Coordinates of C-alpha atoms in Angstrom, one line a residue:
Chain U
N1 CA 29.8 17.6 -4.7
A2 CA 29.6 21.2 -5.4
G3 CA 25.8 21.2 -4.8
V4 CA 23.1 23.5 -6.6
M5 CA 25.2 26.7 -7.8
Q6 CA 23.5 29.8 -8.6
N7 CA 24.6 33.1 -10.2
P8 CA 24.8 35.6 -9.8
R9 CA 24.2 35.9 -6.1
H10 CA 23.3 39.7 -6.5
L11 CA 21.9 41.4 -9.3
V12 CA 21.0 44.8 -9.9
R13 CA 19.0 46.2 -12.9
R14 CA 17.1 49.3 -13.9
R15 CA 13.6 49.4 -15.1
G16 CA 13.4 47.9 -19.0
Q17 CA 16.6 45.8 -18.9
E18 CA 16.8 42.2 -18.9
A19 CA 18.0 39.9 -16.1
R20 CA 19.5 36.4 -16.4
L21 CA 19.7 34.2 -13.7
R22 CA 21.8 30.7 -14.0
C23 CA 21.7 27.8 -12.1
S24 CA 23.8 24.5 -12.6
P25 CA 22.1 21.5 -10.8
M26 CA 23.7 18.9 -8.5
K27 CA 25.7 16.6 -10.2
G28 CA 23.5 13.7 -11.2
H29 CA 20.3 15.5 -10.9
S30 CA 18.2 16.3 -14.0
H31 CA 15.2 18.2 -12.6
V32 CA 15.2 22.0 -12.0
Y33 CA 12.9 23.9 -10.3
W34 CA 12.7 27.7 -9.9
Y35 CA 11.0 29.2 -7.2
R36 CA 10.6 33.0 -6.2
Q37 CA 10.5 34.6 -2.6
L38 CA 9.1 37.9 -2.8
P39 CA 9.7 40.1 0.2
E40 CA 7.8 39.0 3.4
E41 CA 6.4 36.1 1.5
G42 CA 7.0 32.5 1.3
L43 CA 8.3 30.4 -1.7
K44 CA 6.4 30.3 -4.7
F45 CA 6.8 27.9 -7.6
M46 CA 7.5 29.3 -10.8
V47 CA 8.5 26.3 -13.2
Y48 CA 9.8 22.8 -13.5
L49 CA 12.2 21.6 -16.1
Q50 CA 14.1 18.7 -17.1
K51 CA 16.7 18.7 -19.7
E52 CA 15.5 20.3 -22.9
N53 CA 11.8 20.1 -21.8
I54 CA 9.6 22.3 -19.7
I55 CA 7.5 20.2 -17.7
D56 CA 5.0 22.4 -15.4
E57 CA 5.2 26.5 -15.9
S58 CA 2.1 27.1 -14.1
G59 CA 4.0 29.2 -11.6
M60 CA 5.4 31.7 -14.5
P61 CA 3.9 35.0 -15.1
K62 CA 2.6 35.3 -18.6
E63 CA 4.8 37.6 -19.8
R64 CA 8.4 38.9 -19.8
F65 CA 9.5 35.4 -17.9
S66 CA 11.1 32.4 -19.5
A67 CA 13.2 29.7 -18.5
E68 CA 15.1 26.9 -20.4
F69 CA 17.2 23.8 -19.5
P70 CA 19.5 22.9 -22.4
K71 CA 21.0 20.0 -23.0
E72 CA 24.3 21.5 -22.1
G73 CA 24.9 24.2 -19.6
P74 CA 22.9 25.6 -16.9
S75 CA 19.4 26.2 -16.7
I76 CA 18.6 29.9 -17.2
L77 CA 15.9 32.0 -15.7
R78 CA 15.2 35.2 -18.1
I79 CA 13.3 38.2 -17.2
Q80 CA 12.7 40.6 -19.9
Q81 CA 12.2 44.5 -19.2
V82 CA 12.2 43.9 -15.7
V83 CA 10.2 46.1 -13.5
R84 CA 10.5 47.1 -9.7
G85 CA 8.0 44.2 -8.4
D86 CA 10.4 41.9 -9.9
S87 CA 12.9 42.4 -7.1
A88 CA 13.0 39.2 -4.9
A89 CA 15.2 36.2 -4.4
Y90 CA 15.1 33.7 -6.8
F91 CA 15.9 30.1 -5.8
C92 CA 17.0 27.2 -7.9
A93 CA 16.5 23.5 -6.8
S94 CA 17.1 20.0 -8.4
S95 CA 16.6 16.4 -7.3
P96 CA 17.3 13.2 -9.1
A97 CA 15.9 11.8 -12.2
S98 CA 13.8 9.2 -10.1
S99 CA 9.8 9.7 -9.6
G100 CA 8.4 10.0 -6.7
A101 CA 9.5 11.4 -3.1
N102 CA 12.3 13.4 -4.5
V103 CA 14.0 15.7 -1.8
L104 CA 14.9 19.1 -3.4
T105 CA 18.3 20.5 -2.9
F106 CA 18.2 24.1 -3.2
G107 CA 20.9 26.8 -4.3
A108 CA 21.8 29.8 -2.2
G109 CA 19.4 32.2 -4.5
S110 CA 20.1 34.9 -6.6
R111 CA 18.8 38.4 -5.2
L112 CA 17.3 40.7 -7.9
T113 CA 17.0 44.4 -7.0
V114 CA 15.5 46.5 -9.8
L115 CA 15.9 50.3 -9.4
Chain Z
A1 CA -3.6 21.7 -7.2
Q2 CA -1.9 21.4 -3.7
S3 CA -1.6 24.2 -1.0
V4 CA 0.3 24.7 2.3
S5 CA -0.9 26.8 5.2
Q6 CA 1.6 27.7 8.1
H7 CA -0.4 29.1 10.9
N8 CA 2.3 31.2 12.7
H9 CA 4.4 33.7 10.7
H10 CA 6.9 34.6 13.6
V11 CA 7.3 32.6 16.8
I12 CA 9.8 33.9 19.5
L13 CA 10.7 31.5 22.3
S14 CA 13.1 31.0 25.4
E15 CA 15.6 28.7 25.2
A16 CA 14.5 25.2 26.7
A17 CA 10.7 26.0 25.6
S18 CA 8.9 23.6 23.7
L19 CA 8.1 24.1 20.1
E20 CA 5.4 23.3 17.9
L21 CA 5.0 24.8 14.2
G22 CA 1.7 23.9 12.7
C23 CA 1.3 23.1 8.9
N24 CA -1.9 21.9 7.1
Y25 CA -2.1 21.1 3.6
S26 CA -4.8 20.8 1.3
Y27 CA -4.6 18.0 -1.8
G28 CA -7.0 15.1 -2.8
G29 CA -4.4 12.2 -3.1
T30 CA -1.4 10.7 -1.4
V31 CA 1.4 13.1 -0.5
N32 CA 5.0 13.4 0.4
L33 CA 5.4 16.0 3.3
F34 CA 8.6 17.6 4.3
W35 CA 10.0 20.5 6.7
Y36 CA 13.0 22.6 5.2
V37 CA 14.9 25.0 7.5
Q38 CA 16.6 28.1 6.3
Y39 CA 19.7 29.1 9.0
P40 CA 20.5 32.9 8.8
G41 CA 23.2 33.4 5.8
Q42 CA 22.7 29.7 4.5
H43 CA 20.7 27.5 1.8
L44 CA 17.4 25.9 2.7
Q45 CA 18.0 22.4 3.6
L46 CA 15.8 19.5 4.6
L47 CA 14.9 18.8 8.1
L48 CA 12.8 15.9 7.8
K49 CA 10.3 14.3 5.4
Y50 CA 7.6 11.9 5.3
F51 CA 6.9 9.6 2.5
S52 CA 4.9 6.7 3.9
G53 CA 4.8 4.3 7.1
D54 CA 5.2 5.5 10.5
P55 CA 3.7 8.8 10.6
L56 CA 6.1 10.0 13.4
V57 CA 9.1 11.1 11.5
K58 CA 12.5 12.2 13.2
G59 CA 14.9 14.7 11.6
I60 CA 18.2 16.5 12.5
K61 CA 18.7 18.2 15.4
G62 CA 16.4 16.5 17.5
F63 CA 13.2 18.0 15.3
E64 CA 10.2 15.3 14.9
A65 CA 7.0 16.0 12.9
E66 CA 3.7 13.9 13.3
F67 CA 1.5 13.3 9.8
I68 CA -2.4 12.9 10.8
K69 CA -4.0 12.1 7.7
S70 CA -7.3 13.1 9.0
K71 CA -6.6 16.4 10.1
F72 CA -4.3 16.9 6.7
S73 CA -1.5 18.2 9.1
F74 CA 2.5 17.5 9.4
N75 CA 3.2 19.6 12.7
L76 CA 6.7 20.0 13.5
R77 CA 7.8 19.8 17.1
K78 CA 11.0 19.9 19.2
P79 CA 10.8 19.3 23.2
S80 CA 13.7 21.9 24.0
V81 CA 14.6 24.4 21.5
Q82 CA 18.1 26.3 21.3
W83 CA 19.3 29.3 20.6
S84 CA 20.9 27.8 17.3
D85 CA 17.3 26.8 16.3
T86 CA 16.5 30.6 15.3
A87 CA 15.6 30.1 11.6
E88 CA 12.8 30.1 8.9
Y89 CA 11.4 26.6 8.6
F90 CA 9.0 25.9 5.7
C91 CA 6.4 22.8 5.3
A92 CA 6.1 21.6 1.7
V93 CA 3.8 19.1 0.3
K94 CA 4.2 17.2 -3.1
P95 CA 2.0 14.5 -4.6
S96 CA 3.5 11.2 -4.5
T97 CA 2.6 9.9 -7.4
N98 CA 5.1 11.9 -9.7
A99 CA 8.1 14.0 -9.6
G100 CA 6.3 17.2 -9.7
K101 CA 6.6 20.5 -7.8
S102 CA 6.6 20.6 -4.3
T103 CA 4.2 23.3 -3.0
F104 CA 5.6 25.7 0.2
G105 CA 4.0 27.3 2.9
D106 CA 4.7 31.2 3.7
G107 CA 7.3 30.1 6.4
T108 CA 7.7 30.5 10.0
T109 CA 10.7 32.5 11.6
L110 CA 11.4 31.3 14.7
T111 CA 13.6 33.3 17.0
V112 CA 15.0 31.8 20.2
K113 CA 16.3 34.2 23.0
P114 CA 19.3 33.0 24.8

């Protein structure tokens, strides 16, 4: 079982460019969560998705950020017109399609650096 | 909305010392509680979890945590730490009634000196 796969592991962008981060959940998991860890801070929830549905996006910045989890393929976190403050580690986690106390399985993270 | 507070940002201990990391949460309903650990260069992984029943839960590598409902706390303990316990530790809370988001504390970095 490959676990949660995130790519790229490291991404460098210049201000104004777009960043796309991909996450393939663990086999059998249909819930995907994105978290952001800014330098010297903890994990902050961004968005929770199931296949073709955004369930909770209360942690997403109002502008420039979007997420999707299509019927086929990985979940994608997209950041348009990146700024230096977007530099962070972005972690994806997945859990099974059952309610209640689901344990999160995390990916290795994607580290975005904005020059 | 739920929130989590971890009291210590950085803890430094010598090997064989006892460890207690504080975690308090805020939420009006029933919760599931977790401690996750991130060893240097590795993924975040589950250390232990509380769903229901015995409030004293045991996890991997000799860690345990006690859920005290009246104090909204879920402190992590280990009687005798090892150098290999050096890592960052995150407490997390999730409402137990749905498959919603887990909210994490800011993390505690534990450094164990050999």
